[in-house]
Amino acid sequence: MRFDEIVIRTDRLDFPALAAGDGPVVVCWHGFPDHPASFGPLAERLVAAGRRVVAPFLRGHHPSTVDQLPFGDGLTLAADAAAVNAALSSEPLDVIGHDIGAGMAGRLAATRTDLVRRVVTMSVPPPAALSRIFADPAQQQRFFYLFMFQVPGVAEALLNDTLIEYLWRTWSPGLTVPDHVREMYADPAVRANALKLYRANFDRSLHDPALAHLAQVSEKPAEIPMLVLAGADDGCVTPENYAGAATALAPGSRVEVVAGGGHFLQLDRPDEVAALALDWFR
């Protein structure tokens, strides 16, 4: 897929993004360790169906924004997603979020219903269901990296190409790390920002106090129905962790387990994901 690189100017930050196609906009947010270009196969199918795909770089994950991550909490990222939607259109937009981007999309839907039309999330349960999966010791073991990233010095030493290759191979069997991902995380500043996002899960000094009031609604089920996709072969968050997800979603929402899909569903199963997303958007 050939993307154009654009800049989305918002009242929070100028967000570099990859864009392709014409028609109603679908905003796609990537996760860790990943890059907007990984939406390429999915974008190709959405563009062929008459949609415009805009895939921004997470704050702090592009050379122009590496020094623009004072806070790393989920509300900061959700506010970024809200600013992007508002800048792109005066009408609510469709959103797809993968991994960290899934949390962004879910919190955006919970906090700014006026900016969102339909939401698809991939590979992470909705925010209102996340706390439950930490009760599973096997899932805690799969999240070893999350806890390792809290240890200063150790995290910086071990977040390298070898670890990223291991995570991709473990999370989506059969996939190898794309060159664009390797190149992004070769930058020490990007790696430091990725660690900041994970440390913000536990370190409240990395939470923006100006957004604290949004926490009253951001972790509750969004009022907007969501399509939640899980990979049957996801080695990061396994399908059984979605068993109670429906209770954390608005009426009319759906949870689908994609057969043969790993964690990186946009690469593993672009045909199936595109078909599900386009049907959901209709």
PDB file of C-alpha atoms in Angstrom:
ATOM      1  CA  MET A   1       0.000   0.000   0.000  1.00  0.00           C
ATOM      2  CA  ARG A   2       1.394   3.387  -0.949  1.00  0.00           C
ATOM      3  CA  PHE A   3       0.739   5.941   1.771  1.00  0.00           C
ATOM      4  CA  ASP A   4       1.234   9.690   1.684  1.00  0.00           C
ATOM      5  CA  GLU A   5       2.687  11.221   4.840  1.00  0.00           C
ATOM      6  CA  ILE A   6       0.561  14.106   6.069  1.00  0.00           C
ATOM      7  CA  VAL A   7       0.491  16.282   9.168  1.00  0.00           C
ATOM      8  CA  ILE A   8      -2.736  16.661  11.152  1.00  0.00           C
ATOM      9  CA  ARG A   9      -2.641  20.025  12.897  1.00  0.00           C
ATOM     10  CA  THR A  10      -4.567  19.961  16.168  1.00  0.00           C
ATOM     11  CA  ASP A  11      -4.847  22.140  19.252  1.00  0.00           C
ATOM     12  CA  ARG A  12      -2.753  19.555  21.146  1.00  0.00           C
ATOM     13  CA  LEU A  13      -0.007  18.586  18.715  1.00  0.00           C
ATOM     14  CA  ASP A  14       0.811  18.373  15.023  1.00  0.00           C
ATOM     15  CA  PHE A  15       0.444  14.637  14.366  1.00  0.00           C
ATOM     16  CA  PRO A  16       2.345  13.040  11.467  1.00  0.00           C
ATOM     17  CA  ALA A  17       0.210  10.371   9.825  1.00  0.00           C
ATOM     18  CA  LEU A  18       0.094   8.015   6.867  1.00  0.00           C
ATOM     19  CA  ALA A  19      -2.912   8.454   4.607  1.00  0.00           C
ATOM     20  CA  ALA A  20      -4.405   6.852   1.499  1.00  0.00           C
ATOM     21  CA  GLY A  21      -7.651   6.800  -0.426  1.00  0.00           C
ATOM     22  CA  ASP A  22     -10.687   9.028  -0.784  1.00  0.00           C
ATOM     23  CA  GLY A  23     -14.060   8.891   0.874  1.00  0.00           C
ATOM     24  CA  PRO A  24     -15.320   8.685   4.457  1.00  0.00           C
ATOM     25  CA  VAL A  25     -12.375   8.702   6.864  1.00  0.00           C
ATOM     26  CA  VAL A  26     -11.314   5.750   9.015  1.00  0.00           C
ATOM     27  CA  VAL A  27      -8.722   6.716  11.638  1.00  0.00           C
ATOM     28  CA  CYS A  28      -6.375   3.827  12.544  1.00  0.00           C
ATOM     29  CA  TRP A  29      -4.227   3.936  15.694  1.00  0.00           C
ATOM     30  CA  HIS A  30      -1.272   1.562  16.082  1.00  0.00           C
ATOM     31  CA  GLY A  31       0.160  -0.062  19.198  1.00  0.00           C
ATOM     32  CA  PHE A  32       3.444  -1.478  20.522  1.00  0.00           C
ATOM     33  CA  PRO A  33       5.870  -2.437  19.121  1.00  0.00           C
ATOM     34  CA  ASP A  34       4.393  -1.251  15.858  1.00  0.00           C
ATOM     35  CA  HIS A  35       4.119   1.472  13.226  1.00  0.00           C
ATOM     36  CA  PRO A  36       1.220   2.998  11.239  1.00  0.00           C
ATOM     37  CA  ALA A  37       2.514   1.341   8.050  1.00  0.00           C
ATOM     38  CA  SER A  38       1.497  -2.043   9.457  1.00  0.00           C
ATOM     39  CA  PHE A  39      -2.075  -1.055   8.613  1.00  0.00           C
ATOM     40  CA  GLY A  40      -1.049  -1.271   4.928  1.00  0.00           C
ATOM     41  CA  PRO A  41      -2.772  -4.565   4.001  1.00  0.00           C
ATOM     42  CA  LEU A  42      -5.938  -3.581   5.859  1.00  0.00           C
ATOM     43  CA  ALA A  43      -5.838  -0.057   4.407  1.00  0.00           C
ATOM     44  CA  GLU A  44      -5.568  -1.469   0.887  1.00  0.00           C
ATOM     45  CA  ARG A  45      -8.861  -3.260   1.353  1.00  0.00           C
ATOM     46  CA  LEU A  46     -10.600  -0.312   3.028  1.00  0.00           C
ATOM     47  CA  VAL A  47      -9.442   2.061   0.295  1.00  0.00           C
ATOM     48  CA  ALA A  48     -10.713  -0.365  -2.363  1.00  0.00           C
ATOM     49  CA  ALA A  49     -14.103  -0.189  -0.636  1.00  0.00           C
ATOM     50  CA  GLY A  50     -14.169   3.600  -0.957  1.00  0.00           C
ATOM     51  CA  ARG A  51     -12.736   4.729   2.368  1.00  0.00           C
ATOM     52  CA  ARG A  52      -9.922   7.133   3.231  1.00  0.00           C
ATOM     53  CA  VAL A  53      -7.518   5.662   5.791  1.00  0.00           C
ATOM     54  CA  VAL A  54      -5.565   7.958   8.110  1.00  0.00           C
ATOM     55  CA  ALA A  55      -3.057   6.241  10.414  1.00  0.00           C
ATOM     56  CA  PRO A  56      -1.342   8.689  12.795  1.00  0.00           C
ATOM     57  CA  PHE A  57       1.888   8.022  14.646  1.00  0.00           C
ATOM     58  CA  LEU A  58       1.425   7.762  18.393  1.00  0.00           C
ATOM     59  CA  ARG A  59       2.710  10.851  20.170  1.00  0.00           C
ATOM     60  CA  GLY A  60       6.453  10.446  20.699  1.00  0.00           C
ATOM     61  CA  HIS A  61       6.839   7.822  17.959  1.00  0.00           C
ATOM     62  CA  HIS A  62       7.907  10.060  15.073  1.00  0.00           C
ATOM     63  CA  PRO A  63      11.084  12.159  14.793  1.00  0.00           C
ATOM     64  CA  SER A  64       9.006  15.346  14.891  1.00  0.00           C
ATOM     65  CA  THR A  65       7.261  14.429  18.175  1.00  0.00           C
ATOM     66  CA  VAL A  66       9.860  12.470  20.163  1.00  0.00           C
ATOM     67  CA  ASP A  67      10.259  15.379  22.584  1.00  0.00           C
ATOM     68  CA  GLN A  68       6.494  15.897  22.949  1.00  0.00           C
ATOM     69  CA  LEU A  69       5.522  13.222  25.488  1.00  0.00           C
ATOM     70  CA  PRO A  70       5.418  14.832  28.938  1.00  0.00           C
ATOM     71  CA  PHE A  71       2.665  12.400  29.993  1.00  0.00           C
ATOM     72  CA  GLY A  72       2.054   8.806  28.902  1.00  0.00           C
ATOM     73  CA  ASP A  73      -1.293   7.857  30.428  1.00  0.00           C
ATOM     74  CA  GLY A  74      -4.261   6.465  28.555  1.00  0.00           C
ATOM     75  CA  LEU A  75      -6.221   9.699  28.921  1.00  0.00           C
ATOM     76  CA  THR A  76      -3.429  11.637  27.206  1.00  0.00           C
ATOM     77  CA  LEU A  77      -3.618   9.251  24.266  1.00  0.00           C
ATOM     78  CA  ALA A  78      -7.425   9.368  24.190  1.00  0.00           C
ATOM     79  CA  ALA A  79      -7.301  13.170  24.171  1.00  0.00           C
ATOM     80  CA  ASP A  80      -4.873  12.947  21.249  1.00  0.00           C
ATOM     81  CA  ALA A  81      -7.333  10.729  19.377  1.00  0.00           C
ATOM     82  CA  ALA A  82     -10.129  13.196  20.107  1.00  0.00           C
ATOM     83  CA  ALA A  83      -8.046  16.088  18.781  1.00  0.00           C
ATOM     84  CA  VAL A  84      -7.248  14.185  15.580  1.00  0.00           C
ATOM     85  CA  ASN A  85     -10.908  13.348  14.935  1.00  0.00           C
ATOM     86  CA  ALA A  86     -11.942  16.957  15.534  1.00  0.00           C
ATOM     87  CA  ALA A  87      -9.225  18.237  13.199  1.00  0.00           C
ATOM     88  CA  LEU A  88     -10.106  15.820  10.386  1.00  0.00           C
ATOM     89  CA  SER A  89     -13.855  16.325  10.265  1.00  0.00           C
ATOM     90  CA  SER A  90     -16.791  18.251  11.666  1.00  0.00           C
ATOM     91  CA  GLU A  91     -18.692  14.945  11.694  1.00  0.00           C
ATOM     92  CA  PRO A  92     -18.074  11.875  13.904  1.00  0.00           C
ATOM     93  CA  LEU A  93     -15.543   9.458  12.403  1.00  0.00           C
ATOM     94  CA  ASP A  94     -15.034   5.709  12.295  1.00  0.00           C
ATOM     95  CA  VAL A  95     -12.024   4.539  14.321  1.00  0.00           C
ATOM     96  CA  ILE A  96      -9.944   1.357  14.372  1.00  0.00           C
ATOM     97  CA  GLY A  97      -7.495   0.814  17.216  1.00  0.00           C
ATOM     98  CA  HIS A  98      -4.947  -1.969  17.622  1.00  0.00           C
ATOM     99  CA  ASP A  99      -3.169  -2.865  20.902  1.00  0.00           C
ATOM    100  CA  ILE A 100      -2.427   0.490  22.613  1.00  0.00           C
ATOM    101  CA  GLY A 101      -4.578   2.014  19.897  1.00  0.00           C
ATOM    102  CA  ALA A 102      -7.461  -0.204  21.024  1.00  0.00           C
ATOM    103  CA  GLY A 103      -7.340   1.403  24.455  1.00  0.00           C
ATOM    104  CA  MET A 104      -7.253   4.815  22.798  1.00  0.00           C
ATOM    105  CA  ALA A 105     -10.313   4.017  20.697  1.00  0.00           C
ATOM    106  CA  GLY A 106     -12.234   2.624  23.665  1.00  0.00           C
ATOM    107  CA  ARG A 107     -11.470   5.621  25.879  1.00  0.00           C
ATOM    108  CA  LEU A 108     -12.210   8.021  23.042  1.00  0.00           C
ATOM    109  CA  ALA A 109     -15.614   6.382  22.599  1.00  0.00           C
ATOM    110  CA  ALA A 110     -16.260   6.659  26.345  1.00  0.00           C
ATOM    111  CA  THR A 111     -15.189  10.277  26.761  1.00  0.00           C
ATOM    112  CA  ARG A 112     -16.104  11.945  23.440  1.00  0.00           C
ATOM    113  CA  THR A 113     -19.184  10.322  21.980  1.00  0.00           C
ATOM    114  CA  ASP A 114     -19.676  13.395  19.796  1.00  0.00           C
ATOM    115  CA  LEU A 115     -16.510  12.649  17.817  1.00  0.00           C
ATOM    116  CA  VAL A 116     -16.996   8.928  17.116  1.00  0.00           C
ATOM    117  CA  ARG A 117     -19.384   7.127  14.779  1.00  0.00           C
ATOM    118  CA  ARG A 118     -18.324   3.453  14.904  1.00  0.00           C
ATOM    119  CA  VAL A 119     -15.388   1.757  16.642  1.00  0.00           C
ATOM    120  CA  VAL A 120     -13.417  -1.412  15.953  1.00  0.00           C
ATOM    121  CA  THR A 121     -10.739  -2.531  18.413  1.00  0.00           C
ATOM    122  CA  MET A 122      -8.228  -5.320  17.954  1.00  0.00           C
ATOM    123  CA  SER A 123      -6.142  -7.532  20.235  1.00  0.00           C
ATOM    124  CA  VAL A 124      -6.913  -5.921  23.622  1.00  0.00           C
ATOM    125  CA  PRO A 125     -10.164  -6.202  25.610  1.00  0.00           C
ATOM    126  CA  PRO A 126     -12.134  -2.979  26.191  1.00  0.00           C
ATOM    127  CA  PRO A 127     -10.879  -0.679  28.986  1.00  0.00           C
ATOM    128  CA  ALA A 128     -13.749  -1.598  31.327  1.00  0.00           C
ATOM    129  CA  ALA A 129     -12.709  -5.277  31.166  1.00  0.00           C
ATOM    130  CA  LEU A 130      -8.939  -4.893  31.382  1.00  0.00           C
ATOM    131  CA  SER A 131      -8.583  -5.190  35.144  1.00  0.00           C
ATOM    132  CA  ARG A 132     -10.062  -8.706  35.083  1.00  0.00           C
ATOM    133  CA  ILE A 133      -7.354 -10.202  32.917  1.00  0.00           C
ATOM    134  CA  PHE A 134      -4.673  -9.353  35.476  1.00  0.00           C
ATOM    135  CA  ALA A 135      -6.243 -11.911  37.821  1.00  0.00           C
ATOM    136  CA  ASP A 136      -5.001 -14.697  35.547  1.00  0.00           C
ATOM    137  CA  PRO A 137      -1.428 -15.792  36.446  1.00  0.00           C
ATOM    138  CA  ALA A 138      -0.866 -17.171  32.945  1.00  0.00           C
ATOM    139  CA  GLN A 139      -1.782 -13.803  31.462  1.00  0.00           C
ATOM    140  CA  GLN A 140       0.521 -12.052  33.930  1.00  0.00           C
ATOM    141  CA  GLN A 141       3.304 -14.274  32.632  1.00  0.00           C
ATOM    142  CA  ARG A 142       2.520 -13.264  29.038  1.00  0.00           C
ATOM    143  CA  PHE A 143       2.699  -9.654  30.231  1.00  0.00           C
ATOM    144  CA  PHE A 144       6.252 -10.115  31.529  1.00  0.00           C
ATOM    145  CA  TYR A 145       7.471  -7.245  29.370  1.00  0.00           C
ATOM    146  CA  LEU A 146       4.967  -4.839  30.954  1.00  0.00           C
ATOM    147  CA  PHE A 147       6.436  -5.501  34.394  1.00  0.00           C
ATOM    148  CA  MET A 148      10.020  -5.607  33.134  1.00  0.00           C
ATOM    149  CA  PHE A 149       9.533  -2.166  31.615  1.00  0.00           C
ATOM    150  CA  GLN A 150       9.011  -0.716  35.098  1.00  0.00           C
ATOM    151  CA  VAL A 151      12.606  -1.441  36.149  1.00  0.00           C
ATOM    152  CA  PRO A 152      14.965   1.458  35.339  1.00  0.00           C
ATOM    153  CA  GLY A 153      18.121   0.367  33.573  1.00  0.00           C
ATOM    154  CA  VAL A 154      16.881  -3.160  32.965  1.00  0.00           C
ATOM    155  CA  ALA A 155      14.114  -1.983  30.646  1.00  0.00           C
ATOM    156  CA  GLU A 156      16.391   0.310  28.675  1.00  0.00           C
ATOM    157  CA  ALA A 157      18.929  -2.479  28.228  1.00  0.00           C
ATOM    158  CA  LEU A 158      16.423  -5.128  27.151  1.00  0.00           C
ATOM    159  CA  LEU A 159      14.064  -3.163  24.904  1.00  0.00           C
ATOM    160  CA  ASN A 160      16.040  -3.911  21.770  1.00  0.00           C
ATOM    161  CA  ASP A 161      15.696  -5.599  18.403  1.00  0.00           C
ATOM    162  CA  THR A 162      15.959  -9.069  19.949  1.00  0.00           C
ATOM    163  CA  LEU A 163      13.062  -8.485  22.331  1.00  0.00           C
ATOM    164  CA  ILE A 164      10.895  -6.923  19.623  1.00  0.00           C
ATOM    165  CA  GLU A 165      11.554  -9.895  17.338  1.00  0.00           C
ATOM    166  CA  TYR A 166      10.634 -12.266  20.181  1.00  0.00           C
ATOM    167  CA  LEU A 167       7.372 -10.415  20.894  1.00  0.00           C
ATOM    168  CA  TRP A 168       6.296 -10.419  17.255  1.00  0.00           C
ATOM    169  CA  ARG A 169       7.174 -14.096  16.801  1.00  0.00           C
ATOM    170  CA  THR A 170       5.384 -15.060  20.027  1.00  0.00           C
ATOM    171  CA  TRP A 171       2.336 -12.879  19.574  1.00  0.00           C
ATOM    172  CA  SER A 172       1.694 -13.664  15.889  1.00  0.00           C
ATOM    173  CA  PRO A 173       3.249 -17.010  14.950  1.00  0.00           C
ATOM    174  CA  GLY A 174       4.589 -16.888  11.411  1.00  0.00           C
ATOM    175  CA  LEU A 175       5.140 -13.140  11.295  1.00  0.00           C
ATOM    176  CA  THR A 176       8.514 -11.434  11.352  1.00  0.00           C
ATOM    177  CA  VAL A 177       9.156  -7.845  12.358  1.00  0.00           C
ATOM    178  CA  PRO A 178       8.655  -5.487   9.396  1.00  0.00           C
ATOM    179  CA  ASP A 179      11.552  -3.225   8.496  1.00  0.00           C
ATOM    180  CA  HIS A 180       9.519  -0.106   9.271  1.00  0.00           C
ATOM    181  CA  VAL A 181       9.075  -1.319  12.858  1.00  0.00           C
ATOM    182  CA  ARG A 182      12.772  -2.101  13.254  1.00  0.00           C
ATOM    183  CA  GLU A 183      13.682   1.332  11.943  1.00  0.00           C
ATOM    184  CA  MET A 184      11.257   3.126  14.262  1.00  0.00           C
ATOM    185  CA  TYR A 185      12.500   1.373  17.407  1.00  0.00           C
ATOM    186  CA  ALA A 186      16.134   1.772  16.449  1.00  0.00           C
ATOM    187  CA  ASP A 187      15.735   5.343  17.752  1.00  0.00           C
ATOM    188  CA  PRO A 188      16.542   5.421  21.515  1.00  0.00           C
ATOM    189  CA  ALA A 189      14.114   8.318  21.958  1.00  0.00           C
ATOM    190  CA  VAL A 190      11.237   6.242  20.570  1.00  0.00           C
ATOM    191  CA  ARG A 191      12.150   3.324  22.848  1.00  0.00           C
ATOM    192  CA  ALA A 192      12.218   5.705  25.838  1.00  0.00           C
ATOM    193  CA  ASN A 193       8.764   6.997  24.922  1.00  0.00           C
ATOM    194  CA  ALA A 194       7.400   3.467  24.557  1.00  0.00           C
ATOM    195  CA  LEU A 195       8.659   2.718  28.060  1.00  0.00           C
ATOM    196  CA  LYS A 196       6.988   5.889  29.331  1.00  0.00           C
ATOM    197  CA  LEU A 197       3.611   4.690  28.022  1.00  0.00           C
ATOM    198  CA  TYR A 198       3.985   1.448  29.961  1.00  0.00           C
ATOM    199  CA  ARG A 199       5.347   3.100  33.089  1.00  0.00           C
ATOM    200  CA  ALA A 200       2.329   5.394  33.147  1.00  0.00           C
ATOM    201  CA  ASN A 201       0.241   2.321  34.027  1.00  0.00           C
ATOM    202  CA  PHE A 202       1.784   2.493  37.507  1.00  0.00           C
ATOM    203  CA  ASP A 203       3.446   5.913  37.821  1.00  0.00           C
ATOM    204  CA  ARG A 204       0.855   8.631  38.362  1.00  0.00           C
ATOM    205  CA  SER A 205       3.429  11.377  37.860  1.00  0.00           C
ATOM    206  CA  LEU A 206       3.128  10.456  34.168  1.00  0.00           C
ATOM    207  CA  HIS A 207      -0.620  11.244  34.204  1.00  0.00           C
ATOM    208  CA  ASP A 208      -1.787  14.625  32.936  1.00  0.00           C
ATOM    209  CA  PRO A 209      -3.624  16.243  35.896  1.00  0.00           C
ATOM    210  CA  ALA A 210      -5.636  18.403  33.478  1.00  0.00           C
ATOM    211  CA  LEU A 211      -7.337  15.241  32.191  1.00  0.00           C
ATOM    212  CA  ALA A 212      -7.912  13.528  35.550  1.00  0.00           C
ATOM    213  CA  HIS A 213     -11.640  14.311  35.561  1.00  0.00           C
ATOM    214  CA  LEU A 214     -12.105  12.108  32.476  1.00  0.00           C
ATOM    215  CA  ALA A 215     -11.153   9.020  34.497  1.00  0.00           C
ATOM    216  CA  GLN A 216     -14.692   9.051  35.914  1.00  0.00           C
ATOM    217  CA  VAL A 217     -15.990   7.823  32.560  1.00  0.00           C
ATOM    218  CA  SER A 218     -12.978   6.565  30.564  1.00  0.00           C
ATOM    219  CA  GLU A 219     -12.792   3.157  32.274  1.00  0.00           C
ATOM    220  CA  LYS A 220     -16.532   2.523  32.110  1.00  0.00           C
ATOM    221  CA  PRO A 221     -18.314   0.904  29.172  1.00  0.00           C
ATOM    222  CA  ALA A 222     -18.586   3.375  26.303  1.00  0.00           C
ATOM    223  CA  GLU A 223     -22.111   4.282  25.213  1.00  0.00           C
ATOM    224  CA  ILE A 224     -21.137   3.679  21.590  1.00  0.00           C
ATOM    225  CA  PRO A 225     -21.343   0.032  20.451  1.00  0.00           C
ATOM    226  CA  MET A 226     -17.944  -1.438  19.595  1.00  0.00           C
ATOM    227  CA  LEU A 227     -16.749  -4.374  17.531  1.00  0.00           C
ATOM    228  CA  VAL A 228     -13.968  -6.082  19.495  1.00  0.00           C
ATOM    229  CA  LEU A 229     -11.718  -8.448  17.541  1.00  0.00           C
ATOM    230  CA  ALA A 230      -9.425 -11.067  19.064  1.00  0.00           C
ATOM    231  CA  GLY A 231      -7.009 -13.407  17.328  1.00  0.00           C
ATOM    232  CA  ALA A 232      -7.607 -17.101  17.957  1.00  0.00           C
ATOM    233  CA  ASP A 233      -3.822 -17.621  18.008  1.00  0.00           C
ATOM    234  CA  ASP A 234      -2.845 -14.402  19.788  1.00  0.00           C
ATOM    235  CA  GLY A 235       0.149 -15.135  22.004  1.00  0.00           C
ATOM    236  CA  CYS A 236      -0.129 -11.857  23.912  1.00  0.00           C
ATOM    237  CA  VAL A 237      -3.783 -11.665  25.012  1.00  0.00           C
ATOM    238  CA  THR A 238      -5.383 -15.059  24.480  1.00  0.00           C
ATOM    239  CA  PRO A 239      -9.044 -15.405  23.404  1.00  0.00           C
ATOM    240  CA  GLU A 240     -10.343 -16.632  26.771  1.00  0.00           C
ATOM    241  CA  ASN A 241      -9.559 -13.172  28.171  1.00  0.00           C
ATOM    242  CA  TYR A 242     -12.480 -11.811  26.148  1.00  0.00           C
ATOM    243  CA  ALA A 243     -15.030 -14.130  27.775  1.00  0.00           C
ATOM    244  CA  GLY A 244     -16.505 -11.358  29.940  1.00  0.00           C
ATOM    245  CA  ALA A 245     -15.912  -8.510  27.530  1.00  0.00           C
ATOM    246  CA  ALA A 246     -19.576  -8.176  26.588  1.00  0.00           C
ATOM    247  CA  THR A 247     -20.413  -6.888  30.071  1.00  0.00           C
ATOM    248  CA  ALA A 248     -17.896  -4.069  29.517  1.00  0.00           C
ATOM    249  CA  LEU A 249     -19.501  -2.948  26.257  1.00  0.00           C
ATOM    250  CA  ALA A 250     -22.598  -1.030  25.217  1.00  0.00           C
ATOM    251  CA  PRO A 251     -25.672  -2.921  24.014  1.00  0.00           C
ATOM    252  CA  GLY A 252     -25.302  -3.795  20.354  1.00  0.00           C
ATOM    253  CA  SER A 253     -21.557  -4.427  20.680  1.00  0.00           C
ATOM    254  CA  ARG A 254     -19.951  -7.634  19.454  1.00  0.00           C
ATOM    255  CA  VAL A 255     -16.859  -9.694  20.242  1.00  0.00           C
ATOM    256  CA  GLU A 256     -15.436 -11.762  17.386  1.00  0.00           C
ATOM    257  CA  VAL A 257     -12.571 -14.255  17.592  1.00  0.00           C
ATOM    258  CA  VAL A 258     -10.811 -14.330  14.213  1.00  0.00           C
ATOM    259  CA  ALA A 259      -9.743 -17.867  13.278  1.00  0.00           C
ATOM    260  CA  GLY A 260      -6.062 -18.172  12.433  1.00  0.00           C
ATOM    261  CA  GLY A 261      -5.330 -14.647  13.606  1.00  0.00           C
ATOM    262  CA  GLY A 262      -2.486 -13.673  15.904  1.00  0.00           C
ATOM    263  CA  HIS A 263      -1.964 -10.418  17.753  1.00  0.00           C
ATOM    264  CA  PHE A 264      -1.276  -8.338  14.633  1.00  0.00           C
ATOM    265  CA  LEU A 265      -4.628  -9.003  13.011  1.00  0.00           C
ATOM    266  CA  GLN A 266      -4.216  -6.229  10.444  1.00  0.00           C
ATOM    267  CA  LEU A 267      -1.322  -8.257   9.004  1.00  0.00           C
ATOM    268  CA  ASP A 268      -2.416 -11.789   9.917  1.00  0.00           C
ATOM    269  CA  ARG A 269      -5.947 -11.629   8.551  1.00  0.00           C
ATOM    270  CA  PRO A 270      -6.523  -8.403   6.586  1.00  0.00           C
ATOM    271  CA  ASP A 271      -9.302  -9.892   4.441  1.00  0.00           C
ATOM    272  CA  GLU A 272     -11.336 -11.031   7.436  1.00  0.00           C
ATOM    273  CA  VAL A 273     -10.703  -7.867   9.431  1.00  0.00           C
ATOM    274  CA  ALA A 274     -11.614  -5.625   6.489  1.00  0.00           C
ATOM    275  CA  ALA A 275     -14.843  -7.538   5.882  1.00  0.00           C
ATOM    276  CA  LEU A 276     -15.811  -7.360   9.555  1.00  0.00           C
ATOM    277  CA  ALA A 277     -14.901  -3.667   9.845  1.00  0.00           C
ATOM    278  CA  LEU A 278     -16.697  -2.602   6.669  1.00  0.00           C
ATOM    279  CA  ASP A 279     -19.814  -4.508   7.715  1.00  0.00           C
ATOM    280  CA  TRP A 280     -19.643  -2.858  11.130  1.00  0.00           C
ATOM    281  CA  PHE A 281     -19.226   0.604   9.630  1.00  0.00           C
ATOM    282  CA  ARG A 282     -22.257   0.026   7.378  1.00  0.00           C
TER     283      ARG A 282
END
